[in-house]
PDB file of C-alpha atoms in Angstrom:
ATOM      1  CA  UNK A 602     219.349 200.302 169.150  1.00 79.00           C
ATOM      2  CA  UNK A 603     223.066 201.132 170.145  1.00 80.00           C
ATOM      3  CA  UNK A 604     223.144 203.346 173.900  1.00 90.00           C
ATOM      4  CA  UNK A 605     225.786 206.388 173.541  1.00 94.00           C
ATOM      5  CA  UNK A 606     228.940 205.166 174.319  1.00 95.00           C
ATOM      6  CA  UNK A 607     231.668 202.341 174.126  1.00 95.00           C
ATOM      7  CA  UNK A 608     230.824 198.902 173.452  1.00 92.00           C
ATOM      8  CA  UNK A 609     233.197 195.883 173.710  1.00 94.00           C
ATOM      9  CA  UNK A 610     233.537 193.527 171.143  1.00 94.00           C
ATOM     10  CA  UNK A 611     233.928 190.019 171.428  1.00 94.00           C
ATOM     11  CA  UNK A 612     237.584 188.671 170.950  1.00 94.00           C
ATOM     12  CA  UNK A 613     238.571 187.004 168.149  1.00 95.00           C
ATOM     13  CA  UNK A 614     235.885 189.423 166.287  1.00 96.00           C
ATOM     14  CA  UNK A 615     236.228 192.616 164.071  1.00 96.00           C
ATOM     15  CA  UNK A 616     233.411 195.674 164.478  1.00 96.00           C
ATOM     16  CA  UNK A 617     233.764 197.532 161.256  1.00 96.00           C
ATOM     17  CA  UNK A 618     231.412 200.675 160.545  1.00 97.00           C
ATOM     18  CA  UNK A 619     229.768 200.478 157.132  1.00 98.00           C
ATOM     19  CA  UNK A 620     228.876 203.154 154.914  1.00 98.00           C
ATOM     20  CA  UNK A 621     225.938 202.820 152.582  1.00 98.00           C
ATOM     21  CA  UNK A 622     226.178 205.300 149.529  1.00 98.00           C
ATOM     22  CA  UNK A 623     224.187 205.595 146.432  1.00 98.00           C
ATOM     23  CA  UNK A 624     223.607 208.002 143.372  1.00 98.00           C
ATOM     24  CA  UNK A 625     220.654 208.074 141.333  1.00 98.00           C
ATOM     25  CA  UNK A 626     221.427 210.027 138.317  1.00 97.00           C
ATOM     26  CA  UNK A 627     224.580 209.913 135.844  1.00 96.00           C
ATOM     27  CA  UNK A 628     226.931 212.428 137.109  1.00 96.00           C
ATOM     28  CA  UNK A 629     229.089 214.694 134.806  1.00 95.00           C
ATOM     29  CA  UNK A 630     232.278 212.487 134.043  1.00 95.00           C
ATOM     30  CA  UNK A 631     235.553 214.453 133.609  1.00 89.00           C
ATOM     31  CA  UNK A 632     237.697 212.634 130.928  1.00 90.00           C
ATOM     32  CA  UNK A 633     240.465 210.199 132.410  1.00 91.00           C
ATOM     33  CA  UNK A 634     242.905 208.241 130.667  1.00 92.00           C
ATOM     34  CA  UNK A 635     244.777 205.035 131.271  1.00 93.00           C
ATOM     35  CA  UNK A 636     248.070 204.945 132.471  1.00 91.00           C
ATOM     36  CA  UNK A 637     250.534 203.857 129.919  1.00 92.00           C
ATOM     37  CA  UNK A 638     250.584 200.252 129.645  1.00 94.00           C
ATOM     38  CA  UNK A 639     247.212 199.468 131.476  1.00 96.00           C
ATOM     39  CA  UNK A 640     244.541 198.163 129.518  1.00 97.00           C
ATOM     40  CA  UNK A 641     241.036 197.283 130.315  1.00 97.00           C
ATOM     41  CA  UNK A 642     239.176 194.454 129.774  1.00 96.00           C
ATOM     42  CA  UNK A 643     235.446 192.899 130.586  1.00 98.00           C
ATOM     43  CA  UNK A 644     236.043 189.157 132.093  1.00 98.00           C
ATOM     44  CA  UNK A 645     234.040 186.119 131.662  1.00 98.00           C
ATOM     45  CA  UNK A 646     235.468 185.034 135.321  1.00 98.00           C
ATOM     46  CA  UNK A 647     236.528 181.464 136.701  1.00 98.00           C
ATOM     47  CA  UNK A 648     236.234 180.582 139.779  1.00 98.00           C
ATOM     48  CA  UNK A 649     239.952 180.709 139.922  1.00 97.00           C
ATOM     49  CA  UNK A 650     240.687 183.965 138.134  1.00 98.00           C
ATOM     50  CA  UNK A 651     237.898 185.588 140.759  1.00 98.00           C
ATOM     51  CA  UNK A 652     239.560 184.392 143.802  1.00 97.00           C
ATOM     52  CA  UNK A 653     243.090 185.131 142.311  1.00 97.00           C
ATOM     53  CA  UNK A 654     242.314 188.677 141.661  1.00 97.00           C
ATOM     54  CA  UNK A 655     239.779 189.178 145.026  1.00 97.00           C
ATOM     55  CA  UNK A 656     242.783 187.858 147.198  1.00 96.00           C
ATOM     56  CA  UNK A 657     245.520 190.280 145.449  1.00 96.00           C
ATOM     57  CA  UNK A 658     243.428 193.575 145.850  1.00 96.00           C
ATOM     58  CA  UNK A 659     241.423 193.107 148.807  1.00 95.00           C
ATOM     59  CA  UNK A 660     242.090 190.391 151.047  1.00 93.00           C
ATOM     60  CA  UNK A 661     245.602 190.377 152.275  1.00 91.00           C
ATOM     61  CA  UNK A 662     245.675 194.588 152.447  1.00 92.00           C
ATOM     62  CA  UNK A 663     242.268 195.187 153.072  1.00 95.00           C
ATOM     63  CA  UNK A 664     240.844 191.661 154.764  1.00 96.00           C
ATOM     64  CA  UNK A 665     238.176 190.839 152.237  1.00 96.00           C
ATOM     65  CA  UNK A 666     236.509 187.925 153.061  1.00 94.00           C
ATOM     66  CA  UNK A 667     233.268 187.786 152.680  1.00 93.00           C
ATOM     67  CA  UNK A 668     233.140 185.759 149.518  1.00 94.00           C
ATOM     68  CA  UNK A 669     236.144 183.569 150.797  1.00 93.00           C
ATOM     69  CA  UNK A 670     233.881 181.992 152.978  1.00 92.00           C
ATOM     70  CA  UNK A 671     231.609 180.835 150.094  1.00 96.00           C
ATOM     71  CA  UNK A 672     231.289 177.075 148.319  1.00 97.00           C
ATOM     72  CA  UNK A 673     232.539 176.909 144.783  1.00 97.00           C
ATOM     73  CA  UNK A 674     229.222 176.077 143.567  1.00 98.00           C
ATOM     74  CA  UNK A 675     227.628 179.579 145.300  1.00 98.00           C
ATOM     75  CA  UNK A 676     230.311 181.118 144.105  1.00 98.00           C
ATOM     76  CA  UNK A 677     230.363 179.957 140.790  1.00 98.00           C
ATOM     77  CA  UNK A 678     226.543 180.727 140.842  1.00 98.00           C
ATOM     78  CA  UNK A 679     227.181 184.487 141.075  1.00 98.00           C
ATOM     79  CA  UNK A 680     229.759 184.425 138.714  1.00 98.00           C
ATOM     80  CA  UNK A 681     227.906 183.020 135.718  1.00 98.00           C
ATOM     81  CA  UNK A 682     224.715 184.739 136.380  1.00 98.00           C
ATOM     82  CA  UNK A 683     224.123 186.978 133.233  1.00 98.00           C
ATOM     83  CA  UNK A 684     223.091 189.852 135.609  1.00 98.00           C
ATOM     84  CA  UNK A 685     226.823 190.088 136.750  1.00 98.00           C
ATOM     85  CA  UNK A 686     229.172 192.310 135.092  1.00 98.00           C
ATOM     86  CA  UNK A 687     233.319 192.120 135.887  1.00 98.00           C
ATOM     87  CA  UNK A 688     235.918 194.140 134.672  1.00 98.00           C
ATOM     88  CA  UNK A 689     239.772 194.572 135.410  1.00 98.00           C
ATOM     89  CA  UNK A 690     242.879 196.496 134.181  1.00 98.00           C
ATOM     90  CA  UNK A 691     246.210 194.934 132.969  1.00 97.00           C
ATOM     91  CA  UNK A 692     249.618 195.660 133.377  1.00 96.00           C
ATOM     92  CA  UNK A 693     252.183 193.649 132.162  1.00 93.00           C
ATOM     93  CA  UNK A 694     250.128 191.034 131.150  1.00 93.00           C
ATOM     94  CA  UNK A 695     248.458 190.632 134.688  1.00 97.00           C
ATOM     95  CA  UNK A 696     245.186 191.568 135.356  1.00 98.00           C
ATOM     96  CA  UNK A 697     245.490 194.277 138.616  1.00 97.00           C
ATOM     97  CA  UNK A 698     241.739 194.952 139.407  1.00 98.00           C
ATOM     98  CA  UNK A 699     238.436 194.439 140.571  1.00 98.00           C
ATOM     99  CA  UNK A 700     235.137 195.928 139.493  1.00 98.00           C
ATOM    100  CA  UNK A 701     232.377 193.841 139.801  1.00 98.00           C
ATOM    101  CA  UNK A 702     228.608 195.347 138.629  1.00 98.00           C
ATOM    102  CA  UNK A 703     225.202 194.121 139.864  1.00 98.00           C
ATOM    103  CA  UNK A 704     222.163 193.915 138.283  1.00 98.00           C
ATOM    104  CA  UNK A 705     220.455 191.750 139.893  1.00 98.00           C
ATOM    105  CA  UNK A 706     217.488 193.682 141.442  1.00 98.00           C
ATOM    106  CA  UNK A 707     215.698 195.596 138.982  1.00 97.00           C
ATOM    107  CA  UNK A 708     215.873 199.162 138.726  1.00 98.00           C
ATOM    108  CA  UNK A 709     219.144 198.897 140.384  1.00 98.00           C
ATOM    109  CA  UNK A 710     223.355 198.320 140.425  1.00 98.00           C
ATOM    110  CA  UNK A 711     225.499 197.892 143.493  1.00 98.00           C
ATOM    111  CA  UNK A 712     228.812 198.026 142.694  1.00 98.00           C
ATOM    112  CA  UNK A 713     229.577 195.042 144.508  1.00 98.00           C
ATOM    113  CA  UNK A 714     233.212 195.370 144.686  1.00 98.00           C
ATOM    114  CA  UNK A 715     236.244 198.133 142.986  1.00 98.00           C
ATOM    115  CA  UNK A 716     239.945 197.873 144.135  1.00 96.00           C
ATOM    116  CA  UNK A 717     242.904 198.006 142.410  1.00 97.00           C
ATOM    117  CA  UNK A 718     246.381 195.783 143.517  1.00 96.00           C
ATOM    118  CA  UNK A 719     249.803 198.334 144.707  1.00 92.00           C
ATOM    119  CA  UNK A 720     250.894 198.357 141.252  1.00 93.00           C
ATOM    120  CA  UNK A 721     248.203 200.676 140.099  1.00 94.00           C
ATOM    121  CA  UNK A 722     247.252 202.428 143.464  1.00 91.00           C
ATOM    122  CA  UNK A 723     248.399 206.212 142.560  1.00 88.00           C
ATOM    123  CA  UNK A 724     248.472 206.013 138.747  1.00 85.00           C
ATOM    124  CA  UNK A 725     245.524 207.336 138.047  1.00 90.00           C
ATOM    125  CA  UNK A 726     243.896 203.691 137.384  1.00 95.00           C
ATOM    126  CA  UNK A 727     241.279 204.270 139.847  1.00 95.00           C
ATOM    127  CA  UNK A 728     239.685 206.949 138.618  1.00 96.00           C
ATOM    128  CA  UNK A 729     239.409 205.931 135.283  1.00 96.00           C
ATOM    129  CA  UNK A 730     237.795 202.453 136.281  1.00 97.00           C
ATOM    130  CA  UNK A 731     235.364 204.389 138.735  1.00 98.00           C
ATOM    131  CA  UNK A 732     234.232 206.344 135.129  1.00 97.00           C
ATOM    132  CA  UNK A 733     233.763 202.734 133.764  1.00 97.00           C
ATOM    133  CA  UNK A 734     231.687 201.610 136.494  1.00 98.00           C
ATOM    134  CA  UNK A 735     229.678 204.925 136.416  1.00 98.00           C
ATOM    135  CA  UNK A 736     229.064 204.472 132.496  1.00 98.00           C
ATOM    136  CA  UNK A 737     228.732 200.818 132.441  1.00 98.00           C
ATOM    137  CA  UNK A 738     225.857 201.017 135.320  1.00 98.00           C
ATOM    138  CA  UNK A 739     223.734 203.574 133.961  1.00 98.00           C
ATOM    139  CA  UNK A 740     224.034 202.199 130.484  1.00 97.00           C
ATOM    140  CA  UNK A 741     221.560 199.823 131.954  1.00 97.00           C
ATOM    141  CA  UNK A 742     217.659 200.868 132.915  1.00 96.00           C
ATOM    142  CA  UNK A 743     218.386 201.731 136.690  1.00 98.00           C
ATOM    143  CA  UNK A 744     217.406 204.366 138.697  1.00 98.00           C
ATOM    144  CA  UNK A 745     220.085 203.707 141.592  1.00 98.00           C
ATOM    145  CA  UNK A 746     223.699 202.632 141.409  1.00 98.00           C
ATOM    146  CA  UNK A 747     224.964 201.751 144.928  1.00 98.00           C
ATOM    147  CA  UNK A 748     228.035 200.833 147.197  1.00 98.00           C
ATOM    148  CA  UNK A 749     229.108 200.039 150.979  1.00 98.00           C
ATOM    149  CA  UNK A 750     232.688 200.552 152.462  1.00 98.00           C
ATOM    150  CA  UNK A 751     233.558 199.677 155.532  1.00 97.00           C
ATOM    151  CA  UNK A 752     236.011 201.166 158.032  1.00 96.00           C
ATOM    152  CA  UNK A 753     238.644 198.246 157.803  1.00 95.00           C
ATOM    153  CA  UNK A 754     238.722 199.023 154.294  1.00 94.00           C
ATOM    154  CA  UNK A 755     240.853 201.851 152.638  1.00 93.00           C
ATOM    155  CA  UNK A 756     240.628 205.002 154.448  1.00 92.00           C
ATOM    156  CA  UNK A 757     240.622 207.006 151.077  1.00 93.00           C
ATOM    157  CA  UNK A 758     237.513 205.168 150.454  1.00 96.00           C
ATOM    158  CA  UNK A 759     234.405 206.956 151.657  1.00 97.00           C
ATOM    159  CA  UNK A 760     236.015 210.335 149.768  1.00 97.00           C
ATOM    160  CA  UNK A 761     236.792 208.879 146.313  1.00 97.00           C
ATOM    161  CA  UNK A 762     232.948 207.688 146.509  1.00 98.00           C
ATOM    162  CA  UNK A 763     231.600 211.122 147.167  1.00 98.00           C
ATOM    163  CA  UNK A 764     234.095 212.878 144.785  1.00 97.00           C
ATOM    164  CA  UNK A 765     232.868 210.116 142.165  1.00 97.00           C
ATOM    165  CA  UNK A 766     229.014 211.546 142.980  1.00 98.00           C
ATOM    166  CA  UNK A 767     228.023 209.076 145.508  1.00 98.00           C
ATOM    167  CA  UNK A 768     226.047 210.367 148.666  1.00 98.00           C
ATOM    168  CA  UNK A 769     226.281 208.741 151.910  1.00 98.00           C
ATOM    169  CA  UNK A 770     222.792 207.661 153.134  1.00 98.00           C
ATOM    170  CA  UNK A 771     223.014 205.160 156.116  1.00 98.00           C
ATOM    171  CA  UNK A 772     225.676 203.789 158.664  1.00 97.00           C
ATOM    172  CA  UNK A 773     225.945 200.065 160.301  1.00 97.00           C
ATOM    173  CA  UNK A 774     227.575 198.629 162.396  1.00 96.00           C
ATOM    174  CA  UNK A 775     229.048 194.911 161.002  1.00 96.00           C
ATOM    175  CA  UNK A 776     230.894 192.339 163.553  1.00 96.00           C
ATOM    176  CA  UNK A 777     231.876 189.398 161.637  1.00 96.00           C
ATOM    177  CA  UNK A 778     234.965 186.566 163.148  1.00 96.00           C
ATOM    178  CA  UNK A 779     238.407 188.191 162.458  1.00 97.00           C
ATOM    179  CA  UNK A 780     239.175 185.798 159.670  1.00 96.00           C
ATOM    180  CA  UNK A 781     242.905 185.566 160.517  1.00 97.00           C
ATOM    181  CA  UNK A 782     241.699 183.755 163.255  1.00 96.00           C
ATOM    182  CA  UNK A 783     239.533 181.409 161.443  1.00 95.00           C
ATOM    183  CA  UNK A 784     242.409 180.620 159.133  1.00 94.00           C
ATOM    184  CA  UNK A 785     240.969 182.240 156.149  1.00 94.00           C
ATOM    185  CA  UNK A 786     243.440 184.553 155.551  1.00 96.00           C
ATOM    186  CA  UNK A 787     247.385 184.559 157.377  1.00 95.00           C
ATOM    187  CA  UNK A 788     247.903 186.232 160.560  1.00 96.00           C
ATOM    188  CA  UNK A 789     249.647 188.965 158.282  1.00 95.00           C
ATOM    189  CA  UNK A 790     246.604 190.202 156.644  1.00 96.00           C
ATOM    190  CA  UNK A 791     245.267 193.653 157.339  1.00 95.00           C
ATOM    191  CA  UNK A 792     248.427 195.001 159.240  1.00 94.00           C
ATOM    192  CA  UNK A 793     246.186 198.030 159.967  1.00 95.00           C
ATOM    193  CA  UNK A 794     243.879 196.388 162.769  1.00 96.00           C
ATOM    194  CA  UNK A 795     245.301 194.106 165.384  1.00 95.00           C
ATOM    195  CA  UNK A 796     244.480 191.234 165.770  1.00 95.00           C
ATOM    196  CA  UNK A 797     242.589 190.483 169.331  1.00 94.00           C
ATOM    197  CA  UNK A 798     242.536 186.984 170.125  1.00 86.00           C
TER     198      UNK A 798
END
């Protein structure tokens, strides 16, 4: 158990305080619709469409890299397991986002991971993919549809979960190796927290 107080961290690591929040019934869904010229889709992923897409929405702005550390075959594992769900939106013929649904412990979904790239931050795009995650998990048997943020990700984050009906429920603390350090991602990634080496 943490004392009261400050606490150094380790250079060449990153402390990040998680939120855990979950919802366990459907919540009223006000109607949303696409921005012109943005479609969605449901995606049979590749390894390299997954990695393509996690890299341009999360990794570079928001240093994403938990599944950059993993083999192609673990990876790959995830991704064809019939208890995974993906979906995007496309603009201009490139796919812009992430959701990613699942279902693999009964009773329940975590939405594993939901960002969209700059070109649809704003539009409206998010909201309207947060109703498809909503409907698309408890279209399923579940009692519990679930998420963590973190505070190196977006700081509009924790709010557009509780606005979507999601209700905070625990708090962590996560250190993990600052992966611009390890290489994993450029020195330029996540040019909202320095980089202590």
């Amino acid at each position: 158990m943490l004392s009261d107080g400050f606490h150094d961290v380790p250079d060449g690591k990153l402390a990040m305080v998680v939120t855990h929040l979950e919802m366990r019934a459907a919540p009223p869904l006000r109607d949303v619709s696409l921005p012109d010229g943005v479609t969605l889709r449901k995606v049979t992923p590749t390894l390299e469409w997954y990695r393509d897409i996690f890299n341009r929405v999360g990794a570079h702005d928001w240093l994403w890299f938990s599944r950059l550390q993993m083999s192609d075959a673990k990876l790959n594992a995830i991704l064809t397991n019939p208890d995974m769900a993906y979906y995007t939106l496309s603009k201009d013929g490139q796919d812009e986002a992430l959701l990613e649904l699942d279902f693999r412990q009964a009773g329940e979904c975590e939405l594993a991971y939901f960002g969209l790239t700059s070109k649809l931050i704003g539009a409206g795009a998010g909201r309207y993919l947060m109703n498809q995650a909503i409907t698309a998990a408890w279209s399923r048997d579940i009692t519990r549809f679930h998420l963590h943020t973190c505070t190196i990700d977006s700081p509009q984050a924790v709010a557009f979960y509780i606005r979507s009906g999601f209700t905070p429920y625990r708090r962590q603390i996560e250190v993990a190796d600052d992966p611009r350090l390890t290489g994993m991602l450029g020195r330029d990634a996540g040019p909202h927290v320095p980089i202590i080496d």
